[in-house]
Amino acid sequence: MIFRNLFIKTVVSLGDKILGANYLSSLHMWNKYDTFSESKLEEIQDENLKKFSIIRLPMFPIIKITF
């Protein structure tokens, strides 16, 4: 556990700065999903599917698909 924290705080942070990446913030975001309940994850999935469907499928609002 100590090695993991040390690795993340030093190597990953340094790598993000050198490469201009955002791996550390992505890692924190994905770790947050581990704490959500199953119902919360399903809710997030439904919201993301609706957003994707409205953007990518022009007929979606017309046929009124519900989840």
mmCIF file of C-alpha atoms in Angstrom:
data_model
loop_
_atom_site.group_PDB
_atom_site.id
_atom_site.type_symbol
_atom_site.label_atom_id
_atom_site.label_comp_id
_atom_site.label_asym_id
_atom_site.label_seq_id
_atom_site.Cartn_x
_atom_site.Cartn_y
_atom_site.Cartn_z
ATOM 1 C CA MET A 1 0.000 0.000 0.000
ATOM 2 C CA ILE A 2 2.802 2.397 0.834
ATOM 3 C CA PHE A 3 4.631 1.561 -2.398
ATOM 4 C CA ARG A 4 1.442 2.088 -4.415
ATOM 5 C CA ASN A 5 0.820 5.524 -2.902
ATOM 6 C CA LEU A 6 4.451 6.519 -3.351
ATOM 7 C CA PHE A 7 4.385 5.323 -6.968
ATOM 8 C CA ILE A 8 1.208 7.238 -7.755
ATOM 9 C CA LYS A 9 2.294 10.443 -6.062
ATOM 10 C CA THR A 10 5.761 10.530 -7.602
ATOM 11 C CA VAL A 11 6.098 8.531 -10.802
ATOM 12 C CA VAL A 12 2.594 9.024 -12.182
ATOM 13 C CA SER A 13 2.510 12.717 -11.267
ATOM 14 C CA LEU A 14 5.926 13.263 -12.822
ATOM 15 C CA GLY A 15 4.915 11.337 -15.939
ATOM 16 C CA ASP A 16 1.760 13.437 -16.284
ATOM 17 C CA LYS A 17 3.775 16.647 -16.083
ATOM 18 C CA ILE A 18 6.439 15.492 -18.536
ATOM 19 C CA LEU A 19 4.026 14.028 -21.084
ATOM 20 C CA GLY A 20 1.255 16.570 -20.580
ATOM 21 C CA ALA A 21 -1.156 13.764 -19.824
ATOM 22 C CA ASN A 22 -3.964 13.543 -17.279
ATOM 23 C CA TYR A 23 -3.627 9.926 -16.173
ATOM 24 C CA LEU A 24 -3.719 10.808 -12.472
ATOM 25 C CA SER A 25 -7.019 12.686 -12.692
ATOM 26 C CA SER A 26 -8.489 9.844 -14.778
ATOM 27 C CA LEU A 27 -7.307 7.356 -12.187
ATOM 28 C CA HIS A 28 -9.046 9.303 -9.414
ATOM 29 C CA MET A 29 -12.248 9.492 -11.482
ATOM 30 C CA TRP A 30 -12.303 5.720 -12.141
ATOM 31 C CA ASN A 31 -11.487 4.934 -8.501
ATOM 32 C CA LYS A 32 -14.552 6.952 -7.517
ATOM 33 C CA TYR A 33 -16.743 4.590 -9.563
ATOM 34 C CA ASP A 34 -15.602 1.700 -7.350
ATOM 35 C CA THR A 35 -17.472 3.227 -4.414
ATOM 36 C CA PHE A 36 -20.842 3.554 -6.185
ATOM 37 C CA SER A 37 -23.672 1.128 -5.635
ATOM 38 C CA GLU A 38 -25.069 -1.008 -8.433
ATOM 39 C CA SER A 39 -28.166 1.168 -8.752
ATOM 40 C CA LYS A 40 -26.058 4.340 -8.987
ATOM 41 C CA LEU A 41 -23.899 2.754 -11.708
ATOM 42 C CA GLU A 42 -27.014 1.749 -13.663
ATOM 43 C CA GLU A 43 -28.327 5.299 -13.339
ATOM 44 C CA ILE A 44 -25.056 6.721 -14.688
ATOM 45 C CA GLN A 45 -25.089 4.203 -17.525
ATOM 46 C CA ASP A 46 -28.664 5.144 -18.490
ATOM 47 C CA GLU A 47 -27.820 8.870 -18.458
ATOM 48 C CA ASN A 48 -24.758 8.322 -20.639
ATOM 49 C CA LEU A 49 -26.758 6.156 -23.049
ATOM 50 C CA LYS A 50 -29.408 8.861 -23.373
ATOM 51 C CA LYS A 51 -26.761 11.515 -24.081
ATOM 52 C CA PHE A 52 -25.076 9.300 -26.669
ATOM 53 C CA SER A 53 -28.375 8.369 -28.299
ATOM 54 C CA ILE A 54 -29.569 11.954 -28.641
ATOM 55 C CA ILE A 55 -26.273 13.035 -30.199
ATOM 56 C CA ARG A 56 -25.693 10.041 -32.482
ATOM 57 C CA LEU A 57 -29.211 8.949 -33.399
ATOM 58 C CA PRO A 58 -31.289 11.715 -34.975
ATOM 59 C CA MET A 59 -34.516 9.689 -34.727
ATOM 60 C CA PHE A 60 -34.154 9.118 -30.979
ATOM 61 C CA PRO A 61 -36.262 12.118 -29.821
ATOM 62 C CA ILE A 62 -38.940 11.401 -32.413
ATOM 63 C CA ILE A 63 -39.604 7.770 -31.498
ATOM 64 C CA LYS A 64 -39.405 8.553 -27.752
ATOM 65 C CA ILE A 65 -37.504 5.557 -26.456
ATOM 66 C CA THR A 66 -37.666 5.359 -22.669
ATOM 67 C CA PHE A 67 -35.388 3.581 -20.256
#
